[in-house]
């Protein structure tokens, strides 16, 4: 039995005793309080995938959460700061890459909470920036007048003096709509959403500064800053390259530094994504819905989780978020992504450190089945 399973049993043994003594002293405990119910939140980049390649035995680890018929047995979801595709498309992509069925409700991305801003901006002209299909992401949430920064920029002649030198430019955003140039040039942009990692930083910083300095009308006079939202504030993250890559948080620092040098007022913005506590609260609510809809053995009828496992690779984002969220979150740090240390992270130590997500799932299933056998 590998060291993890021993740890799992030992850690449980200590708890076994307390659990047994508790059940002995309160033998009439209600069934709910005896039921072990748990859910799992998986970070994606650096835990499940490196770029688009599975890592750490992730396909096999995830398959253990389904029964022989392929139905979901253990409620889990992906809790990623990444994004750029509608949740339905990302779910199909994950299903393809991992060989298991992932439903859209199991994909919570950095920009997923943007859907809550539809009431405020649903009918306003808003721009959506970042790789993939940012405008499709937003229109899927119900935003009726959203335009990608790619398309928006294309209506302004000479807005990007470097454009002629960008031989790589293609019409990336599938969300092409024919709009009247007059309307675009005269409608104020009411909000800018950085949905996913920006591709062309020079153009995006230039055009966002134009929008944010002029009350949403590039090329016109200075005006009140429109709202600015970021899907996450990750300084860096792990992909297939051996060392971390700059994330959306690095882009935000670049935009903010430049904006604050050229404008009289400081840039105002809101960043979503892990480690914000509301992201973990939302993940718990989504896991409850998933558990209810799959009526899994791990959550028969009880509407609360005894344990929620967060498996992440970035101590400052994933582990910090789970620690701040507190009970019932249990944080597990893998060594396949940003964190590569031997021991634990000094500033944001996880409850458990493992090499791979496969080990993490093995630990969880061992620990939870031991709990189950005590009830
Ligand atoms: O753009 C992705 C990056 O910000 C981190 O993604 O899956 O590690 O939260 P993830
Ligand atoms: Mg990660």
Tab-separated table of C-alpha atoms and ligand atoms in Angstrom:
chain	number	residue	atom	x	y	z
A	1	UNK	CA	0.000	0.000	0.000
A	2	UNK	CA	1.623	3.283	-0.953
A	3	UNK	CA	2.467	5.887	1.636
A	4	UNK	CA	-0.581	7.897	0.757
A	5	UNK	CA	-3.025	5.155	1.572
A	6	UNK	CA	-1.302	4.588	4.905
A	7	UNK	CA	-1.577	8.308	5.575
A	8	UNK	CA	-5.228	8.196	4.585
A	9	UNK	CA	-6.007	5.307	6.921
A	10	UNK	CA	-3.895	6.708	9.788
A	11	UNK	CA	-5.442	10.143	9.473
A	12	UNK	CA	-8.812	8.418	9.478
A	13	UNK	CA	-7.859	6.123	12.309
A	14	UNK	CA	-7.378	9.114	14.567
A	15	UNK	CA	-10.706	10.434	13.346
A	16	UNK	CA	-12.193	6.879	13.475
A	17	UNK	CA	-11.695	6.858	17.159
A	18	UNK	CA	-13.324	10.240	17.586
A	19	UNK	CA	-16.094	9.270	15.138
A	20	UNK	CA	-16.706	5.940	16.932
A	21	UNK	CA	-16.713	7.543	20.368
A	22	UNK	CA	-19.060	10.218	19.036
A	23	UNK	CA	-21.442	7.706	17.488
A	24	UNK	CA	-21.260	5.562	20.681
A	25	UNK	CA	-22.118	8.494	22.913
A	26	UNK	CA	-24.796	9.843	20.516
A	27	UNK	CA	-26.080	6.544	19.072
A	28	UNK	CA	-29.286	8.234	17.909
A	29	UNK	CA	-27.421	10.491	15.460
A	30	UNK	CA	-29.652	11.349	12.488
A	31	UNK	CA	-28.777	9.351	9.358
A	32	UNK	CA	-27.657	12.543	7.576
A	33	UNK	CA	-24.984	13.333	10.120
A	34	UNK	CA	-23.650	9.797	9.783
A	35	UNK	CA	-23.505	9.909	5.979
A	36	UNK	CA	-20.102	10.702	4.569
A	37	UNK	CA	-20.706	13.088	1.734
A	38	UNK	CA	-17.933	14.661	-0.257
A	39	UNK	CA	-17.219	16.397	-3.523
A	40	UNK	CA	-14.106	17.252	-5.486
A	41	UNK	CA	-13.007	20.442	-7.283
A	42	UNK	CA	-10.187	19.954	-9.794
A	43	UNK	CA	-8.060	22.796	-11.056
A	44	UNK	CA	-7.253	22.246	-14.747
A	45	UNK	CA	-3.974	23.865	-15.841
A	46	UNK	CA	-1.119	22.118	-14.048
A	47	UNK	CA	-3.301	19.412	-12.485
A	48	UNK	CA	-5.414	17.809	-15.208
A	49	UNK	CA	-3.760	19.255	-18.317
A	50	UNK	CA	-0.483	20.826	-19.363
A	51	UNK	CA	-1.557	22.842	-22.384
A	52	UNK	CA	-3.899	20.346	-24.050
A	53	UNK	CA	-2.154	17.178	-22.846
A	54	UNK	CA	-3.440	15.205	-19.843
A	55	UNK	CA	-0.926	15.079	-16.969
A	56	UNK	CA	-0.446	13.049	-13.789
A	57	UNK	CA	-2.621	10.157	-14.912
A	58	UNK	CA	-5.676	12.447	-14.983
A	59	UNK	CA	-7.836	10.348	-17.364
A	60	UNK	CA	-7.497	7.220	-15.222
A	61	UNK	CA	-7.984	9.191	-12.009
A	62	UNK	CA	-11.198	10.770	-13.286
A	63	UNK	CA	-12.527	7.456	-14.598
A	64	UNK	CA	-12.568	6.206	-10.964
A	65	UNK	CA	-15.272	8.779	-10.226
A	66	UNK	CA	-17.707	7.072	-12.607
A	67	UNK	CA	-19.410	3.683	-12.261
A	68	UNK	CA	-19.125	0.835	-14.788
A	69	UNK	CA	-22.037	2.205	-16.805
A	70	UNK	CA	-20.190	5.539	-17.163
A	71	UNK	CA	-22.568	7.349	-14.827
A	72	UNK	CA	-21.050	9.846	-12.395
A	73	UNK	CA	-20.528	8.274	-8.964
A	74	UNK	CA	-18.671	11.002	-7.079
A	75	UNK	CA	-19.708	14.643	-7.585
A	76	UNK	CA	-16.834	16.623	-9.047
A	77	UNK	CA	-16.287	19.713	-11.141
A	78	UNK	CA	-13.454	21.582	-12.827
A	79	UNK	CA	-12.705	24.874	-11.079
A	80	UNK	CA	-10.383	26.746	-13.404
A	81	UNK	CA	-9.363	30.397	-13.745
A	82	UNK	CA	-8.923	29.692	-17.434
A	83	UNK	CA	-11.562	30.076	-20.112
A	84	UNK	CA	-12.344	31.496	-23.538
A	85	UNK	CA	-14.932	28.953	-24.658
A	86	UNK	CA	-18.602	28.600	-23.645
A	87	UNK	CA	-18.904	26.035	-20.809
A	88	UNK	CA	-20.675	23.606	-23.176
A	89	UNK	CA	-17.786	23.710	-25.651
A	90	UNK	CA	-15.163	23.416	-22.904
A	91	UNK	CA	-17.051	20.429	-21.473
A	92	UNK	CA	-16.963	18.642	-24.850
A	93	UNK	CA	-13.275	19.483	-25.202
A	94	UNK	CA	-12.538	18.043	-21.744
A	95	UNK	CA	-14.622	14.948	-22.502
A	96	UNK	CA	-12.578	14.388	-25.674
A	97	UNK	CA	-9.215	14.959	-24.004
A	98	UNK	CA	-9.948	12.831	-20.918
A	99	UNK	CA	-12.186	10.069	-22.261
A	100	UNK	CA	-14.961	10.628	-19.704
A	101	UNK	CA	-18.295	12.433	-20.029
A	102	UNK	CA	-18.050	15.952	-18.644
A	103	UNK	CA	-21.283	17.943	-18.514
A	104	UNK	CA	-21.309	21.762	-18.923
A	105	UNK	CA	-22.445	22.119	-15.306
A	106	UNK	CA	-19.156	20.501	-14.253
A	107	UNK	CA	-17.102	23.272	-15.844
A	108	UNK	CA	-16.682	26.423	-13.743
A	109	UNK	CA	-14.337	28.873	-15.474
A	110	UNK	CA	-12.835	32.185	-14.430
A	111	UNK	CA	-15.514	34.072	-16.380
A	112	UNK	CA	-18.476	31.907	-15.281
A	113	UNK	CA	-19.557	34.468	-12.633
A	114	UNK	CA	-19.833	37.137	-15.370
A	115	UNK	CA	-23.315	35.710	-16.001
A	116	UNK	CA	-24.404	37.434	-12.781
A	117	UNK	CA	-23.734	40.844	-14.449
A	118	UNK	CA	-26.312	40.309	-17.192
A	119	UNK	CA	-28.953	42.196	-15.195
A	120	UNK	CA	-26.700	45.228	-15.195
A	121	UNK	CA	-25.191	45.153	-18.688
A	122	UNK	CA	-27.359	42.653	-20.616
A	123	UNK	CA	-28.595	45.233	-23.139
A	124	UNK	CA	-25.589	47.585	-23.085
A	125	UNK	CA	-22.740	47.658	-25.582
A	126	UNK	CA	-19.908	45.733	-23.907
A	127	UNK	CA	-16.592	44.466	-25.263
A	128	UNK	CA	-15.156	41.030	-24.529
A	129	UNK	CA	-11.407	40.397	-24.801
A	130	UNK	CA	-9.214	37.315	-24.784
A	131	UNK	CA	-8.326	34.117	-26.628
A	132	UNK	CA	-10.949	31.813	-28.091
A	133	UNK	CA	-14.543	33.058	-28.451
A	134	UNK	CA	-15.005	35.742	-25.792
A	135	UNK	CA	-18.105	37.241	-27.388
A	136	UNK	CA	-19.766	33.812	-27.685
A	137	UNK	CA	-19.006	33.165	-24.016
A	138	UNK	CA	-20.767	36.380	-23.043
A	139	UNK	CA	-23.736	36.042	-25.401
A	140	UNK	CA	-24.255	32.553	-23.966
A	141	UNK	CA	-24.700	34.256	-20.578
A	142	UNK	CA	-27.394	36.498	-22.063
A	143	UNK	CA	-25.457	39.637	-23.007
A	144	UNK	CA	-27.337	40.878	-26.066
A	145	UNK	CA	-24.997	43.602	-27.288
A	146	UNK	CA	-21.516	42.144	-26.786
A	147	UNK	CA	-18.702	42.495	-29.316
A	148	UNK	CA	-15.232	40.961	-29.213
A	149	UNK	CA	-12.346	43.388	-28.881
A	150	UNK	CA	-11.020	41.874	-32.129
A	151	UNK	CA	-14.141	42.875	-34.046
A	152	UNK	CA	-14.626	46.162	-32.174
A	153	UNK	CA	-11.066	47.299	-33.038
A	154	UNK	CA	-11.633	46.463	-36.716
A	155	UNK	CA	-14.178	49.297	-37.046
A	156	UNK	CA	-11.614	51.989	-36.113
A	157	UNK	CA	-9.153	52.778	-38.915
A	158	UNK	CA	-5.543	53.142	-37.729
A	159	UNK	CA	-6.412	52.459	-34.057
A	160	UNK	CA	-3.488	50.013	-33.956
A	161	UNK	CA	-0.434	51.455	-35.776
A	162	UNK	CA	1.303	48.089	-35.437
A	163	UNK	CA	-1.471	46.159	-37.195
A	164	UNK	CA	0.305	46.157	-40.603
A	165	UNK	CA	3.212	44.333	-38.977
A	166	UNK	CA	1.047	41.607	-37.405
A	167	UNK	CA	1.232	39.022	-40.142
A	168	UNK	CA	-0.356	36.411	-37.853
A	169	UNK	CA	-3.710	38.243	-37.536
A	170	UNK	CA	-6.701	36.079	-38.540
A	171	UNK	CA	-10.417	36.575	-37.852
A	172	UNK	CA	-10.150	34.484	-34.657
A	173	UNK	CA	-13.477	35.136	-33.051
A	174	UNK	CA	-16.206	32.956	-34.502
A	175	UNK	CA	-18.690	35.478	-33.177
A	176	UNK	CA	-18.647	37.679	-36.289
A	177	UNK	CA	-21.688	39.877	-36.713
A	178	UNK	CA	-22.239	42.516	-39.350
A	179	UNK	CA	-22.832	45.746	-37.460
A	180	UNK	CA	-23.219	49.300	-38.665
A	181	UNK	CA	-19.889	51.070	-38.360
A	182	UNK	CA	-21.758	54.289	-37.546
A	183	UNK	CA	-23.440	52.704	-34.536
A	184	UNK	CA	-20.224	51.172	-33.260
A	185	UNK	CA	-18.360	54.465	-33.580
A	186	UNK	CA	-21.135	56.404	-31.825
A	187	UNK	CA	-22.304	53.947	-29.119
A	188	UNK	CA	-20.574	54.257	-25.761
A	189	UNK	CA	-18.993	51.041	-24.450
A	190	UNK	CA	-20.462	50.579	-20.965
A	191	UNK	CA	-18.142	47.807	-19.750
A	192	UNK	CA	-15.092	45.803	-20.777
A	193	UNK	CA	-14.754	42.113	-19.830
A	194	UNK	CA	-11.370	40.387	-20.013
A	195	UNK	CA	-12.796	36.915	-20.509
A	196	UNK	CA	-9.599	34.942	-21.146
A	197	UNK	CA	-5.877	35.481	-21.677
A	198	UNK	CA	-5.405	38.328	-24.197
A	199	UNK	CA	-3.567	37.355	-27.379
A	200	UNK	CA	-2.379	40.703	-28.764
A	201	UNK	CA	-1.320	42.684	-25.707
A	202	UNK	CA	-0.150	45.754	-27.649
A	203	UNK	CA	-3.453	46.168	-29.482
A	204	UNK	CA	-5.600	45.234	-26.486
A	205	UNK	CA	-3.829	47.625	-24.098
A	206	UNK	CA	-4.062	50.403	-26.684
A	207	UNK	CA	-7.769	49.926	-27.445
A	208	UNK	CA	-8.751	49.293	-23.819
A	209	UNK	CA	-6.992	52.519	-22.820
A	210	UNK	CA	-8.908	54.304	-25.622
A	211	UNK	CA	-12.208	52.916	-24.288
A	212	UNK	CA	-11.482	53.398	-20.584
A	213	UNK	CA	-10.161	56.966	-20.862
A	214	UNK	CA	-13.025	58.357	-22.976
A	215	UNK	CA	-16.134	56.977	-21.295
A	216	UNK	CA	-16.321	54.293	-24.001
A	217	UNK	CA	-15.776	56.336	-27.193
A	218	UNK	CA	-12.225	55.814	-28.588
A	219	UNK	CA	-10.792	58.916	-30.239
A	220	UNK	CA	-13.191	61.275	-28.451
A	221	UNK	CA	-12.718	63.480	-25.379
A	222	UNK	CA	-11.859	62.222	-21.897
A	223	UNK	CA	-14.827	60.802	-19.958
A	224	UNK	CA	-15.802	58.718	-16.900
A	225	UNK	CA	-14.209	55.233	-16.913
A	226	UNK	CA	-16.526	52.384	-17.949
A	227	UNK	CA	-16.512	49.275	-15.734
A	228	UNK	CA	-13.661	46.801	-16.200
A	229	UNK	CA	-13.831	43.132	-15.171
A	230	UNK	CA	-11.118	40.450	-15.238
A	231	UNK	CA	-11.925	36.740	-15.147
A	232	UNK	CA	-8.889	36.140	-12.925
A	233	UNK	CA	-5.740	37.791	-11.624
A	234	UNK	CA	-3.261	34.967	-12.100
A	235	UNK	CA	0.252	36.377	-12.389
A	236	UNK	CA	1.410	33.088	-13.936
A	237	UNK	CA	0.269	29.547	-14.625
A	238	UNK	CA	1.635	26.215	-15.832
A	239	UNK	CA	1.336	24.932	-19.391
A	240	UNK	CA	3.513	22.519	-21.422
A	241	UNK	CA	6.579	24.792	-21.115
A	242	UNK	CA	8.882	23.787	-18.223
A	243	UNK	CA	8.408	27.088	-16.351
A	244	UNK	CA	5.277	29.145	-15.679
A	245	UNK	CA	3.749	31.422	-18.312
A	246	UNK	CA	2.411	34.946	-17.734
A	247	UNK	CA	-1.319	34.960	-16.978
A	248	UNK	CA	-4.164	37.475	-17.009
A	249	UNK	CA	-2.854	39.068	-13.814
A	250	UNK	CA	0.343	40.018	-15.664
A	251	UNK	CA	-1.763	41.580	-18.414
A	252	UNK	CA	-3.725	43.510	-15.784
A	253	UNK	CA	-0.470	44.857	-14.278
A	254	UNK	CA	0.696	45.995	-17.732
A	255	UNK	CA	-2.633	47.688	-18.566
A	256	UNK	CA	-2.912	49.288	-15.105
A	257	UNK	CA	0.696	50.618	-15.147
A	258	UNK	CA	0.276	52.177	-18.587
A	259	UNK	CA	-3.239	53.533	-17.916
A	260	UNK	CA	-2.128	55.165	-14.650
A	261	UNK	CA	0.769	56.861	-16.450
A	262	UNK	CA	-1.324	58.375	-19.257
A	263	UNK	CA	-4.530	59.217	-17.357
A	264	UNK	CA	-5.339	61.558	-14.479
A	265	UNK	CA	-7.310	58.984	-12.474
A	266	UNK	CA	-6.233	55.522	-11.366
A	267	UNK	CA	-7.652	52.516	-13.165
A	268	UNK	CA	-10.615	50.883	-11.406
A	269	UNK	CA	-11.398	47.203	-11.994
A	270	UNK	CA	-12.838	44.045	-10.436
A	271	UNK	CA	-11.012	40.720	-10.624
A	272	UNK	CA	-12.923	37.442	-10.368
A	273	UNK	CA	-11.549	33.899	-10.145
A	274	UNK	CA	-9.756	31.886	-7.459
A	275	UNK	CA	-8.711	32.609	-4.658
A	276	UNK	CA	-11.846	34.759	-4.141
A	277	UNK	CA	-13.974	33.108	-1.412
A	278	UNK	CA	-17.192	33.588	-3.434
A	279	UNK	CA	-15.694	31.316	-6.126
A	280	UNK	CA	-15.410	28.485	-3.606
A	281	UNK	CA	-18.882	29.152	-2.213
A	282	UNK	CA	-20.264	28.995	-5.749
A	283	UNK	CA	-18.316	25.767	-6.391
A	284	UNK	CA	-19.927	24.226	-3.288
A	285	UNK	CA	-23.382	25.206	-4.546
A	286	UNK	CA	-22.689	23.764	-8.003
A	287	UNK	CA	-21.379	20.512	-6.453
A	288	UNK	CA	-24.609	20.250	-4.445
A	289	UNK	CA	-26.607	20.549	-7.677
A	290	UNK	CA	-24.419	17.931	-9.342
A	291	UNK	CA	-24.757	15.583	-6.367
A	292	UNK	CA	-28.529	16.058	-6.264
A	293	UNK	CA	-28.850	15.412	-9.990
A	294	UNK	CA	-26.713	12.266	-9.849
A	295	UNK	CA	-28.031	11.071	-6.462
A	296	UNK	CA	-24.525	9.731	-5.766
A	297	UNK	CA	-23.878	7.329	-2.900
A	298	UNK	CA	-21.506	9.893	-1.445
A	299	UNK	CA	-24.326	12.358	-0.952
A	300	UNK	CA	-27.518	10.359	-0.467
A	301	UNK	CA	-30.113	12.962	0.269
A	302	UNK	CA	-28.008	15.070	2.600
A	303	UNK	CA	-27.773	18.588	1.314
A	304	UNK	CA	-24.405	19.332	2.815
A	305	UNK	CA	-20.878	18.089	2.216
A	306	UNK	CA	-18.751	16.795	5.060
A	307	UNK	CA	-15.634	17.370	2.956
A	308	UNK	CA	-14.897	19.284	-0.239
A	309	UNK	CA	-11.513	18.506	-1.800
A	310	UNK	CA	-9.723	21.203	-3.805
A	311	UNK	CA	-6.924	19.719	-5.919
A	312	UNK	CA	-4.668	22.465	-7.278
A	313	UNK	CA	-1.132	23.241	-8.448
A	314	UNK	CA	-0.825	26.891	-7.476
A	315	UNK	CA	-0.439	27.540	-3.727
A	316	UNK	CA	-1.217	31.278	-4.032
A	317	UNK	CA	-4.424	30.625	-5.975
A	318	UNK	CA	-5.837	27.148	-5.344
A	319	UNK	CA	-4.568	26.361	-1.852
A	320	UNK	CA	-4.925	29.910	-0.559
A	321	UNK	CA	-8.525	29.974	-1.833
A	322	UNK	CA	-9.424	26.665	-0.175
A	323	UNK	CA	-7.784	27.739	3.096
A	324	UNK	CA	-9.663	31.051	3.067
A	325	UNK	CA	-12.922	29.264	2.282
A	326	UNK	CA	-12.363	27.144	5.384
A	327	UNK	CA	-14.457	24.140	6.456
A	328	UNK	CA	-15.443	21.834	4.730
A	329	UNK	CA	-12.625	22.484	2.218
A	330	UNK	CA	-9.570	20.151	2.297
A	331	UNK	CA	-6.714	21.316	0.050
A	332	UNK	CA	-4.451	18.974	-1.924
A	333	UNK	CA	-1.417	20.372	-3.774
A	334	UNK	CA	0.100	18.536	-6.743
A	335	UNK	CA	3.660	18.855	-8.045
A	336	UNK	CA	2.735	18.748	-11.759
A	337	UNK	CA	2.203	22.492	-12.171
A	338	UNK	CA	3.347	25.764	-10.631
A	339	UNK	CA	4.409	24.112	-7.345
A	340	UNK	CA	7.437	21.848	-7.720
A	341	UNK	CA	8.780	21.796	-4.143
A	342	UNK	CA	9.698	18.752	-2.072
A	343	UNK	CA	7.770	19.597	1.055
A	344	UNK	CA	4.783	21.956	1.434
A	345	UNK	CA	4.396	25.589	0.458
A	346	UNK	CA	5.689	27.854	3.214
A	347	UNK	CA	3.103	30.651	2.939
A	348	UNK	CA	0.023	28.641	1.878
A	349	UNK	CA	0.572	25.056	3.093
A	350	UNK	CA	-1.900	22.493	1.743
A	351	UNK	CA	-3.566	19.840	3.896
A	352	UNK	CA	-1.805	17.271	1.713
A	353	UNK	CA	0.943	17.433	-0.948
A	354	UNK	CA	1.090	14.743	-3.643
A	355	UNK	CA	2.990	14.243	-6.886
A	356	UNK	CA	-0.001	13.768	-9.173
A	357	UNK	CA	-3.778	14.072	-9.394
A	358	UNK	CA	-3.868	10.269	-9.605
A	359	UNK	CA	-2.368	10.081	-6.116
A	360	UNK	CA	-4.792	12.731	-4.903
A	361	UNK	CA	-7.840	10.758	-6.094
A	362	UNK	CA	-6.403	7.559	-4.639
A	363	UNK	CA	-5.994	9.272	-1.265
A	364	UNK	CA	-9.540	10.665	-1.362
A	365	UNK	CA	-11.214	7.367	-2.312
A	366	UNK	CA	-9.222	5.459	0.319
A	367	UNK	CA	-9.982	7.997	3.019
A	368	UNK	CA	-13.677	8.259	2.175
A	369	UNK	CA	-14.284	4.513	1.827
A	370	UNK	CA	-12.651	4.020	5.236
A	371	UNK	CA	-15.043	6.638	6.665
A	372	UNK	CA	-17.984	4.926	4.966
A	373	UNK	CA	-17.032	1.562	6.473
A	374	UNK	CA	-17.292	3.067	9.955
A	375	UNK	CA	-20.869	4.264	9.560
B	1	LIG	O1	-5.420	30.888	-18.080
B	1	LIG	C1	-5.390	29.798	-17.212
B	1	LIG	C2	-4.682	30.172	-15.947
B	1	LIG	O2	-5.027	31.445	-15.543
B	1	LIG	C3	-4.870	29.208	-14.790
B	1	LIG	O3	-5.770	28.188	-15.029
B	1	LIG	O4	-6.809	25.971	-14.525
B	1	LIG	O5	-4.714	26.640	-13.305
B	1	LIG	O6	-6.899	27.800	-12.796
B	1	LIG	P1	-6.069	27.079	-13.849
B	2	LIG	MG1	-3.547	25.531	-12.176
